CSV table of C-alpha atoms in Angstrom, one decimal:
chain,number,residue,atom,x,y,z
A,1,UNK,CA,0.0,0.0,0.0
A,2,UNK,CA,1.6,3.3,-1.1
A,3,UNK,CA,1.7,6.4,1.3
A,4,UNK,CA,-1.3,8.1,-0.5
A,5,UNK,CA,-3.6,5.1,-0.1
A,6,UNK,CA,-2.4,4.8,3.6
A,7,UNK,CA,-3.2,8.3,4.3
A,8,UNK,CA,-6.8,8.0,2.8
A,9,UNK,CA,-7.4,4.7,4.8
A,10,UNK,CA,-6.4,6.4,8.0
A,11,UNK,CA,-8.5,9.4,7.2
A,12,UNK,CA,-11.6,7.1,6.5
A,13,UNK,CA,-11.2,5.3,9.7
A,14,UNK,CA,-10.8,8.6,11.7
A,15,UNK,CA,-13.8,10.1,10.0
A,16,UNK,CA,-16.5,9.0,12.4
A,17,UNK,CA,-14.4,10.2,15.3
A,18,UNK,CA,-13.9,13.6,13.8
A,19,UNK,CA,-17.7,13.9,13.2
A,20,UNK,CA,-18.6,13.0,16.8
A,21,UNK,CA,-15.9,15.5,18.1
A,22,UNK,CA,-17.3,18.3,15.7
A,23,UNK,CA,-20.9,17.7,16.8
A,24,UNK,CA,-20.5,17.0,20.5
A,25,UNK,CA,-17.3,19.1,21.5
A,26,UNK,CA,-16.2,21.7,19.0
A,27,UNK,CA,-19.5,23.1,18.0
A,28,UNK,CA,-20.8,23.5,21.7
A,29,UNK,CA,-17.3,24.8,22.8
A,30,UNK,CA,-17.6,27.4,20.0
A,31,UNK,CA,-21.1,28.2,21.0
A,32,UNK,CA,-19.9,28.8,24.6
A,33,UNK,CA,-17.1,31.1,23.5
A,34,UNK,CA,-19.3,33.0,21.2
A,35,UNK,CA,-21.8,33.6,24.0
A,36,UNK,CA,-19.0,34.6,26.5
A,37,UNK,CA,-18.1,37.4,23.9
A,38,UNK,CA,-21.8,38.6,23.7
A,39,UNK,CA,-22.3,37.1,20.2
A,40,UNK,CA,-21.9,39.4,17.3
A,41,UNK,CA,-20.6,42.2,19.6
A,42,UNK,CA,-17.3,40.3,20.3
A,43,UNK,CA,-17.3,42.3,23.6
A,44,UNK,CA,-14.7,41.0,26.2
A,45,UNK,CA,-16.3,42.9,28.9
A,46,UNK,CA,-17.5,39.8,30.7
A,47,UNK,CA,-13.9,38.5,31.2
A,48,UNK,CA,-12.8,41.9,32.4
A,49,UNK,CA,-15.6,41.9,35.0
A,50,UNK,CA,-14.9,38.4,36.0
A,51,UNK,CA,-11.2,39.1,36.5
A,52,UNK,CA,-11.9,42.1,38.7
A,53,UNK,CA,-14.8,40.3,40.7
A,54,UNK,CA,-14.0,39.4,44.3
A,55,UNK,CA,-16.5,36.4,44.1
A,56,UNK,CA,-14.8,34.9,41.2
A,57,UNK,CA,-11.2,35.4,42.9
A,58,UNK,CA,-12.7,33.6,45.9
A,59,UNK,CA,-14.3,30.7,43.8
A,60,UNK,CA,-11.3,30.3,41.7
A,61,UNK,CA,-9.0,30.1,44.8
A,62,UNK,CA,-11.3,27.7,46.5
A,63,UNK,CA,-11.4,25.4,43.4
A,64,UNK,CA,-7.7,25.3,43.1
A,65,UNK,CA,-7.2,24.7,46.8
A,66,UNK,CA,-9.9,21.9,46.9
A,67,UNK,CA,-8.5,20.4,43.7
A,68,UNK,CA,-5.0,20.2,45.0
A,69,UNK,CA,-6.1,18.9,48.5
A,70,UNK,CA,-8.2,16.1,47.1
A,71,UNK,CA,-5.4,15.3,44.6
A,72,UNK,CA,-2.8,15.0,47.4
A,73,UNK,CA,-5.1,12.9,49.6
A,74,UNK,CA,-5.8,10.6,46.7
A,75,UNK,CA,-2.1,10.3,45.9
A,76,UNK,CA,-1.3,9.1,49.5
A,77,UNK,CA,-4.1,6.7,49.7
A,78,UNK,CA,-3.9,5.6,46.0
A,79,UNK,CA,-0.2,4.8,46.3
A,80,UNK,CA,-0.5,2.7,49.4
A,81,UNK,CA,-3.3,0.7,47.7
A,82,UNK,CA,-1.3,0.3,44.5
A,83,UNK,CA,1.8,-0.9,46.4
A,84,UNK,CA,-0.3,-3.4,48.3
A,85,UNK,CA,-1.9,-4.6,44.9
A,86,UNK,CA,1.3,-4.9,43.2
A,87,UNK,CA,2.5,-7.4,45.8
A,88,UNK,CA,-0.5,-9.7,45.7
A,89,UNK,CA,-0.8,-12.8,43.5
A,90,UNK,CA,-2.6,-12.3,40.2
A,91,UNK,CA,-5.6,-14.1,41.5
A,92,UNK,CA,-6.0,-12.1,44.7
A,93,UNK,CA,-5.2,-8.8,42.7
A,94,UNK,CA,-8.1,-9.5,40.3
A,95,UNK,CA,-10.4,-9.8,43.3
A,96,UNK,CA,-9.2,-6.7,45.1
A,97,UNK,CA,-9.3,-4.7,41.8
A,98,UNK,CA,-13.1,-5.1,41.9
A,99,UNK,CA,-13.3,-3.0,45.0
A,100,UNK,CA,-10.9,-0.4,43.6
A,101,UNK,CA,-13.1,-0.1,40.5
A,102,UNK,CA,-16.4,-0.1,42.4
A,103,UNK,CA,-16.4,3.8,42.6
A,104,UNK,CA,-15.6,4.0,38.9
A,105,UNK,CA,-18.7,1.8,38.1
A,106,UNK,CA,-21.2,3.5,40.4
A,107,UNK,CA,-23.1,6.8,39.7
A,108,UNK,CA,-21.3,9.8,41.3
A,109,UNK,CA,-25.0,11.2,42.2
A,110,UNK,CA,-25.8,7.8,44.0
A,111,UNK,CA,-22.4,7.9,45.7
A,112,UNK,CA,-22.9,11.3,47.1
A,113,UNK,CA,-26.3,10.6,48.4
A,114,UNK,CA,-24.9,7.4,50.0
A,115,UNK,CA,-22.3,9.6,51.7
A,116,UNK,CA,-25.0,11.7,53.4
A,117,UNK,CA,-26.2,8.5,55.1
A,118,UNK,CA,-22.8,7.1,55.9
A,119,UNK,CA,-21.1,10.4,57.3
A,120,UNK,CA,-24.2,12.0,58.8
A,121,UNK,CA,-24.6,12.8,62.5
A,122,UNK,CA,-26.4,9.6,62.9
A,123,UNK,CA,-24.6,7.7,60.2
A,124,UNK,CA,-22.6,4.5,60.3
A,125,UNK,CA,-19.2,6.2,60.9
A,126,UNK,CA,-20.4,8.4,63.8
A,127,UNK,CA,-22.1,5.5,65.3
A,128,UNK,CA,-18.9,3.3,65.1
A,129,UNK,CA,-16.7,6.1,66.7
A,130,UNK,CA,-19.4,6.7,69.4
A,131,UNK,CA,-19.3,2.9,70.2
A,132,UNK,CA,-15.5,2.7,70.3
A,133,UNK,CA,-14.6,6.0,71.9
A,134,UNK,CA,-17.8,6.8,73.7
A,135,UNK,CA,-18.1,10.2,71.9
A,136,UNK,CA,-21.6,12.0,72.7
A,137,UNK,CA,-21.2,14.7,70.2
A,138,UNK,CA,-21.0,13.5,66.5
A,139,UNK,CA,-18.1,14.6,64.3
A,140,UNK,CA,-19.2,17.0,61.5
A,141,UNK,CA,-18.3,15.3,58.4
A,142,UNK,CA,-21.0,16.7,56.0
A,143,UNK,CA,-21.6,20.1,54.4
A,144,UNK,CA,-18.0,21.2,54.9
A,145,UNK,CA,-14.5,20.7,53.4
A,146,UNK,CA,-14.1,17.2,55.1
A,147,UNK,CA,-17.2,16.0,53.2
A,148,UNK,CA,-16.0,17.3,49.9
A,149,UNK,CA,-12.6,15.7,50.3
A,150,UNK,CA,-14.1,12.3,51.3
A,151,UNK,CA,-16.5,12.3,48.3
A,152,UNK,CA,-13.7,13.3,46.0
A,153,UNK,CA,-11.3,10.6,47.3
A,154,UNK,CA,-13.9,8.0,46.6
A,155,UNK,CA,-14.5,9.2,43.1
A,156,UNK,CA,-10.8,9.8,42.2
A,157,UNK,CA,-9.1,6.7,43.6
A,158,UNK,CA,-9.4,4.7,40.5
A,159,UNK,CA,-7.7,7.3,38.4
A,160,UNK,CA,-4.8,7.4,40.8
A,161,UNK,CA,-4.4,3.7,41.5
A,162,UNK,CA,-4.4,2.4,38.0
A,163,UNK,CA,-1.5,4.3,36.5
A,164,UNK,CA,0.6,3.8,39.6
A,165,UNK,CA,-0.1,0.1,39.8
A,166,UNK,CA,0.8,-0.2,36.0
A,167,UNK,CA,4.1,1.3,36.7
A,168,UNK,CA,4.9,-0.6,39.7
A,169,UNK,CA,4.1,-3.9,38.1
A,170,UNK,CA,6.4,-2.9,35.2
A,171,UNK,CA,9.4,-2.4,37.4
A,172,UNK,CA,12.0,-5.4,37.5
A,173,UNK,CA,11.9,-7.0,40.9
A,174,UNK,CA,15.5,-8.0,40.4
A,175,UNK,CA,16.6,-4.3,41.2
A,176,UNK,CA,15.0,-4.4,44.6
A,177,UNK,CA,16.6,-7.9,45.4
A,178,UNK,CA,20.0,-6.6,44.0
A,179,UNK,CA,19.6,-3.4,46.5
A,180,UNK,CA,18.6,-5.8,49.4
A,181,UNK,CA,21.7,-8.0,48.7
A,182,UNK,CA,23.8,-4.9,49.0
A,183,UNK,CA,22.4,-4.1,52.4
A,184,UNK,CA,19.8,-1.5,51.7
A,185,UNK,CA,16.7,-1.6,54.0
A,186,UNK,CA,13.0,-1.3,52.8
A,187,UNK,CA,12.8,2.4,53.1
A,188,UNK,CA,16.1,3.1,51.2
A,189,UNK,CA,14.9,0.7,48.4
A,190,UNK,CA,11.5,2.4,48.3
A,191,UNK,CA,13.1,6.1,48.3
A,192,UNK,CA,16.0,5.2,45.8
A,193,UNK,CA,14.3,2.7,43.5
A,194,UNK,CA,10.6,2.2,43.7
A,195,UNK,CA,9.5,5.9,44.1
A,196,UNK,CA,11.8,7.4,41.3
A,197,UNK,CA,10.8,4.6,38.9
A,198,UNK,CA,7.1,5.1,39.6
A,199,UNK,CA,7.2,8.8,39.0
A,200,UNK,CA,5.7,8.8,35.5
A,201,UNK,CA,2.6,6.8,36.9
A,202,UNK,CA,2.4,9.2,39.7
A,203,UNK,CA,2.5,12.3,37.5
A,204,UNK,CA,0.0,10.7,35.2
A,205,UNK,CA,-2.5,10.0,38.1
A,206,UNK,CA,-1.9,13.5,39.7
A,207,UNK,CA,-2.7,15.3,36.4
A,208,UNK,CA,-5.9,13.1,35.8
A,209,UNK,CA,-7.2,13.7,39.3
A,210,UNK,CA,-6.4,17.3,39.4
A,211,UNK,CA,-8.3,17.9,36.0
A,212,UNK,CA,-11.2,15.9,37.4
A,213,UNK,CA,-11.3,17.6,40.8
A,214,UNK,CA,-11.2,21.1,39.4
A,215,UNK,CA,-14.2,20.4,37.2
A,216,UNK,CA,-16.3,18.7,40.0
A,217,UNK,CA,-19.8,19.8,40.4
A,218,UNK,CA,-22.0,17.2,42.1
A,219,UNK,CA,-19.8,16.4,45.1
A,220,UNK,CA,-19.1,19.9,46.3
A,221,UNK,CA,-22.9,20.7,45.6
A,222,UNK,CA,-24.2,17.9,47.8
A,223,UNK,CA,-21.6,17.3,50.4
A,224,UNK,CA,-19.9,20.8,50.6
A,225,UNK,CA,-20.7,24.0,52.6
A,226,UNK,CA,-21.6,27.5,51.6
A,227,UNK,CA,-17.7,28.4,51.6
A,228,UNK,CA,-16.9,25.4,49.2
A,229,UNK,CA,-18.4,26.7,46.0
A,230,UNK,CA,-16.4,25.8,42.9
A,231,UNK,CA,-16.1,27.1,39.4
A,232,UNK,CA,-18.8,24.5,38.2
A,233,UNK,CA,-21.3,25.5,40.9
A,234,UNK,CA,-20.7,29.2,39.9
A,235,UNK,CA,-21.7,28.3,36.2
A,236,UNK,CA,-24.7,26.6,37.7
A,237,UNK,CA,-25.4,29.8,39.7
A,238,UNK,CA,-25.2,32.2,36.8
A,239,UNK,CA,-27.3,30.0,34.5
A,240,UNK,CA,-30.1,29.1,36.9
A,241,UNK,CA,-30.2,32.0,39.4
A,242,UNK,CA,-29.2,35.1,37.6
A,243,UNK,CA,-29.7,33.9,33.9
A,244,UNK,CA,-26.4,35.6,33.2
A,245,UNK,CA,-25.4,33.3,30.2
A,246,UNK,CA,-22.3,35.5,29.1
A,247,UNK,CA,-20.8,35.1,32.6
A,248,UNK,CA,-21.6,31.5,32.9
A,249,UNK,CA,-20.0,31.0,29.5
A,250,UNK,CA,-16.9,32.9,30.1
A,251,UNK,CA,-16.3,30.8,33.5
A,252,UNK,CA,-16.8,27.7,31.3
A,253,UNK,CA,-14.1,28.9,29.0
A,254,UNK,CA,-11.7,29.7,31.8
A,255,UNK,CA,-12.2,26.2,33.3
A,256,UNK,CA,-11.8,24.7,29.9
A,257,UNK,CA,-8.5,26.5,29.6
A,258,UNK,CA,-7.2,25.4,33.0
A,259,UNK,CA,-8.3,21.7,32.3
A,260,UNK,CA,-6.8,21.9,28.8
A,261,UNK,CA,-3.4,22.9,30.3
A,262,UNK,CA,-3.4,20.0,32.8
A,263,UNK,CA,-4.4,17.7,29.8
A,264,UNK,CA,-1.4,19.0,27.8
A,265,UNK,CA,0.9,18.3,30.7
A,266,UNK,CA,-0.6,14.8,31.1
A,267,UNK,CA,0.1,14.2,27.3
A,268,UNK,CA,3.7,15.0,27.8
A,269,UNK,CA,3.9,12.7,30.7
A,270,UNK,CA,2.3,9.8,29.0
A,271,UNK,CA,4.8,10.5,26.0
A,272,UNK,CA,7.5,9.3,28.2
A,273,UNK,CA,8.9,12.8,29.1
A,274,UNK,CA,8.4,13.7,32.8
A,275,UNK,CA,9.4,17.2,32.2
A,276,UNK,CA,6.5,18.5,34.1
A,277,UNK,CA,8.7,18.7,37.2
C-alpha cells in the first residue's frame, strides 16, 4: 500500500471520530466562546468583569485549593493501595481490583447521596466512633471541606491507583533484590528505586485527578458547605439563578483553559517525558 492510499485509509477510519468531536465538542465549545463574547458584539467585558470580581477570585482560589487537596489525599491513599495490589498474586489482585473499580462503576450522584447516610450525624461512621470511643457529640463530616474531600477521594481513587499500579508492576523485581543484597533496607529501596521509577505513573495519576477535581460539580454541591463553592457550581448559579449566560460561558471557557493546560501536561507525561517537574 503506497503512502497516499495509506493516508486515505487512516482518514476514512478517523472520519466517524472527527464527526463526533465536531458535533459534541467543537460546536458546543464554539457556541460557549461566542456567547461569552456577547455574540456578534465580540465584547470581552464579561472576562474583564470576572477578572476584577471578588466573588470570582474567591471561587477560583477555593477550586484550586480543593483540587490540590483532593489530589494530594488521593495520591497518598492511592499509592499505598497500588503498592499493596502490586505485591499480591494475580488471583488475589483481580479480586481486590473489583473493590478499587467499584467507585468507577457507580453513579457519582448515587455515591454522593450514600455519603450523606454514611457520614451524617447519625450515620454509620459516627455510630462506630461513638461505640468505640464513647463520643456523645457527633463529628461534623458533611456540608464542609471534610465531606467534599472524602467524596472526591472515593471518586478519584481508581484514576490514581491504575497508572501507579501499572508502573509498579512494570518494574523489574531484580532491582530491589540486588539493592537488598547490597544491604539496603525497605525504606531506602523505596526512596531510591521504587518511588523514582514510579514517578511517570504518579504524575499521570496526579494530573488526571487534578483535572477531574477542578471540574467537580455534584460532590461539592451535595457534600460541601457555603464556603466550598467551585467554578462548576458558579456556572450553575449564573445559568439558573441570575440567567447571566455570558458570565456563565466565560467561566466555562476559563475552566476549559485550566483543564486543557493540565491535559497538555498529561500528554507530555504519557509520551514518556516527565518534564513537568
